[in-house]
Amino acid sequence: MTLTKILAAVLGFYALSSCDSADNTTRPPATIITTADFSQARVFNEEIVRGRGDTPDILEPEPTTAVSDMESTYNYILSRLAAMDQAIHRLNVGHYTLDIKVTQLLEKVSRLDNRQGDTEDAIQQVSSYCKDNRKEIGRLEGCQKGRKIGYKCVLANRVYETYADASKKCQERGGRMAMPRDRKEQEALAEYVKSVFHGNWPVWLGINDERSEGLYLFEDTTRVTYFQWRKHFLSSQPDGGKRENCVAMSSDDGDWWDTYCERRMYYLCEFDV
């Protein structure tokens, strides 16, 4: 029951009471309803309601302006986006710093490459100088320790080498394997070898027919025109055919023999004076 209905009921009851009184007594002047009457009526209404055990009407407070769930989600997303933006910014700064460091590192590597190239050039120059010095020392040693024969010096080497290795050793020392080109050189060379190697020792000469069987060439690829092959009724040289393609001198008599190029023996180097 609302407050308006209660007030209407009170006014109606008051009017009926007034009518009953008018029938018995003189009619009084009209009653004026004041604010105090309304207050008393309201208090009376609340007492009646409490007496009946009813619950009075309670006016709910108006809702406040709290942030809704959608707004909270929106704000959360914005905060996460802001955090991501900061992280991306830090990554960009780190990438930029790393890029600078990589560029600096590449510049250092480039400078190191240039220095390495300069060092390699210097090493090659030193190696070239060493080779030239070794050749000059070998030539001087050949003429000092060996024997001068015409316009060249000949040096005997008491080291066992194959034909190819002996040729390489002579070239490294600035010379080449001995190449007697005529009888005079052959006789002088045979005498020198006999004085160095006592007994019968084979010694490499710079002569072979590896390019073509029977075509004997010196180390400088010029053709051999003078030969000092061993001649004997039991064994005449050359007799090795395609198996024996390199020539050696016997130290006891100076005769030539064809033999295996892989055989290891002493060798002779010659140097220009």
CSV table of C-alpha atoms in Angstrom, one decimal, residues 108-267:
chain,number,residue,atom,x,y,z
A,108,LYS,CA,87.7,-3.9,-38.4
A,109,VAL,CA,87.6,-7.2,-40.3
A,110,SER,CA,88.1,-5.3,-43.6
A,111,ARG,CA,91.2,-3.5,-42.1
A,112,LEU,CA,92.4,-6.9,-40.9
A,113,ASP,CA,91.9,-8.4,-44.4
A,114,ASN,CA,93.9,-5.5,-45.8
A,115,ARG,CA,96.6,-6.0,-43.3
A,116,GLN,CA,96.6,-9.7,-43.9
A,117,GLY,CA,97.0,-9.0,-47.6
A,118,ASP,CA,99.9,-6.7,-47.0
A,119,THR,CA,101.4,-9.3,-44.7
A,120,GLU,CA,101.0,-12.1,-47.3
A,121,ASP,CA,102.6,-9.8,-49.9
A,122,ALA,CA,105.5,-9.1,-47.5
A,123,ILE,CA,105.8,-12.9,-46.8
A,124,GLN,CA,105.9,-13.6,-50.5
A,125,GLN,CA,108.6,-10.9,-51.0
A,126,VAL,CA,110.6,-12.3,-48.1
A,127,SER,CA,110.2,-15.8,-49.6
A,128,SER,CA,111.3,-14.6,-53.0
A,129,TYR,CA,114.3,-12.9,-51.4
A,130,CYS,CA,115.1,-16.1,-49.5
A,131,LYS,CA,114.9,-18.1,-52.7
A,132,ASP,CA,117.1,-15.7,-54.5
A,133,ASN,CA,119.6,-15.7,-51.6
A,134,ARG,CA,119.5,-19.5,-51.5
A,135,LYS,CA,120.2,-19.6,-55.2
A,136,GLU,CA,123.1,-17.1,-54.9
A,137,ILE,CA,124.5,-19.0,-51.9
A,138,GLY,CA,124.2,-22.3,-53.7
A,139,ARG,CA,125.9,-20.8,-56.8
A,140,LEU,CA,128.7,-19.4,-54.6
A,141,GLU,CA,129.0,-22.7,-52.7
A,142,GLY,CA,129.1,-24.7,-55.9
A,143,CYS,CA,131.9,-22.7,-57.3
A,144,GLN,CA,133.8,-22.6,-54.0
A,145,LYS,CA,133.4,-26.2,-53.0
A,146,GLY,CA,133.0,-27.7,-56.4
A,147,ARG,CA,135.1,-27.5,-59.5
A,148,LYS,CA,135.1,-25.0,-62.3
A,149,ILE,CA,134.7,-26.6,-65.8
A,150,GLY,CA,134.8,-24.2,-68.6
A,151,TYR,CA,132.1,-21.5,-68.1
A,152,LYS,CA,130.3,-23.4,-65.2
A,153,CYS,CA,131.0,-24.9,-61.8
A,154,VAL,CA,130.1,-28.5,-60.8
A,155,LEU,CA,129.4,-29.7,-57.3
A,156,ALA,CA,128.9,-33.3,-56.2
A,157,ASN,CA,126.3,-34.0,-53.6
A,158,ARG,CA,126.7,-37.0,-51.3
A,159,VAL,CA,122.9,-37.3,-50.7
A,160,TYR,CA,120.7,-40.1,-52.1
A,161,GLU,CA,117.8,-38.7,-54.1
A,162,THR,CA,115.6,-39.8,-57.0
A,163,TYR,CA,116.1,-38.2,-60.4
A,164,ALA,CA,113.2,-35.8,-59.9
A,165,ASP,CA,114.2,-34.8,-56.4
A,166,ALA,CA,117.8,-34.3,-57.4
A,167,SER,CA,116.7,-32.0,-60.2
A,168,LYS,CA,114.5,-30.0,-57.7
A,169,LYS,CA,117.4,-29.7,-55.2
A,170,CYS,CA,119.7,-28.3,-57.9
A,171,GLN,CA,117.1,-25.8,-59.0
A,172,GLU,CA,116.5,-24.6,-55.4
A,173,ARG,CA,120.2,-23.9,-55.1
A,174,GLY,CA,120.2,-21.8,-58.2
A,175,GLY,CA,121.6,-24.5,-60.5
A,176,ARG,CA,120.6,-27.5,-62.6
A,177,MET,CA,121.8,-31.1,-62.9
A,178,ALA,CA,125.1,-31.6,-64.6
A,179,MET,CA,125.0,-31.7,-68.4
A,180,PRO,CA,128.2,-32.7,-70.2
A,181,ARG,CA,127.8,-31.4,-73.7
A,182,ASP,CA,131.0,-32.6,-75.3
A,183,ARG,CA,134.0,-34.8,-74.8
A,184,LYS,CA,136.1,-32.1,-73.1
A,185,GLU,CA,133.3,-31.5,-70.5
A,186,GLN,CA,132.7,-35.2,-70.1
A,187,GLU,CA,136.4,-36.0,-69.4
A,188,ALA,CA,136.7,-33.1,-66.9
A,189,LEU,CA,133.5,-34.2,-65.1
A,190,ALA,CA,134.5,-37.8,-64.9
A,191,GLU,CA,137.8,-36.8,-63.4
A,192,TYR,CA,136.1,-34.7,-60.7
A,193,VAL,CA,133.6,-37.4,-59.9
A,194,LYS,CA,136.3,-40.0,-59.5
A,195,SER,CA,138.2,-37.7,-57.1
A,196,VAL,CA,135.1,-37.2,-54.9
A,197,PHE,CA,133.6,-40.7,-54.9
A,198,HIS,CA,136.1,-43.5,-54.3
A,199,GLY,CA,135.0,-46.7,-55.9
A,200,ASN,CA,132.1,-47.5,-58.3
A,201,TRP,CA,129.2,-45.2,-57.4
A,202,PRO,CA,126.5,-44.2,-59.9
A,203,VAL,CA,125.8,-40.5,-60.0
A,204,TRP,CA,122.8,-38.8,-61.6
A,205,LEU,CA,123.4,-36.6,-64.7
A,206,GLY,CA,120.8,-34.2,-66.2
A,207,ILE,CA,119.9,-36.5,-69.1
A,208,ASN,CA,116.7,-38.6,-69.8
A,209,ASP,CA,114.5,-39.9,-72.5
A,210,GLU,CA,111.2,-39.8,-70.6
A,211,ARG,CA,109.5,-37.7,-73.3
A,212,SER,CA,110.2,-40.2,-76.1
A,213,GLU,CA,112.0,-43.5,-75.9
A,214,GLY,CA,115.5,-43.2,-77.4
A,215,LEU,CA,115.3,-39.4,-77.7
A,216,TYR,CA,117.7,-38.2,-74.9
A,217,LEU,CA,117.4,-34.6,-73.8
A,218,PHE,CA,119.2,-32.5,-71.2
A,219,GLU,CA,117.4,-30.9,-68.3
A,220,ASP,CA,117.0,-27.7,-70.4
A,221,THR,CA,115.2,-29.8,-73.1
A,222,THR,CA,118.1,-29.4,-75.6
A,223,ARG,CA,119.0,-32.6,-77.4
A,224,VAL,CA,122.0,-34.6,-76.4
A,225,THR,CA,124.6,-34.9,-79.2
A,226,TYR,CA,127.5,-36.5,-77.3
A,227,PHE,CA,127.2,-39.8,-75.5
A,228,GLN,CA,129.5,-41.8,-73.3
A,229,TRP,CA,127.6,-45.1,-73.0
A,230,ARG,CA,129.3,-48.0,-71.4
A,231,LYS,CA,130.4,-50.5,-74.1
A,232,HIS,CA,131.0,-54.1,-73.0
A,233,PHE,CA,130.6,-57.4,-74.7
A,234,LEU,CA,128.5,-58.7,-71.8
A,235,SER,CA,126.5,-55.5,-71.1
A,236,SER,CA,126.2,-52.5,-73.4
A,237,GLN,CA,124.2,-49.4,-72.6
A,238,PRO,CA,121.5,-48.3,-72.9
A,239,ASP,CA,119.6,-51.6,-72.4
A,240,GLY,CA,116.7,-50.7,-70.2
A,241,GLY,CA,114.2,-49.8,-72.9
A,242,LYS,CA,111.1,-48.0,-71.6
A,243,ARG,CA,111.7,-49.2,-68.1
A,244,GLU,CA,115.0,-47.2,-67.6
A,245,ASN,CA,114.7,-43.6,-68.8
A,246,CYS,CA,117.3,-41.7,-66.7
A,247,VAL,CA,121.1,-41.5,-67.1
A,248,ALA,CA,123.7,-41.9,-64.5
A,249,MET,CA,127.6,-41.7,-64.6
A,250,SER,CA,129.8,-44.4,-63.1
A,251,SER,CA,132.3,-42.8,-60.7
A,252,ASP,CA,135.1,-45.2,-61.5
A,253,ASP,CA,135.4,-44.8,-65.2
A,254,GLY,CA,132.8,-42.1,-66.2
A,255,ASP,CA,130.7,-44.3,-68.4
A,256,TRP,CA,126.9,-43.7,-68.7
A,257,TRP,CA,124.2,-46.1,-67.7
A,258,ASP,CA,120.5,-45.9,-68.2
A,259,THR,CA,118.5,-46.8,-65.0
A,260,TYR,CA,115.2,-46.4,-63.2
A,261,CYS,CA,114.4,-42.8,-62.5
A,262,GLU,CA,113.0,-43.7,-59.1
A,263,ARG,CA,116.3,-45.1,-57.9
A,264,ARG,CA,118.0,-43.1,-55.2
A,265,MET,CA,121.7,-42.2,-55.7
A,266,TYR,CA,124.2,-39.3,-55.5
A,267,TYR,CA,123.8,-36.4,-58.0
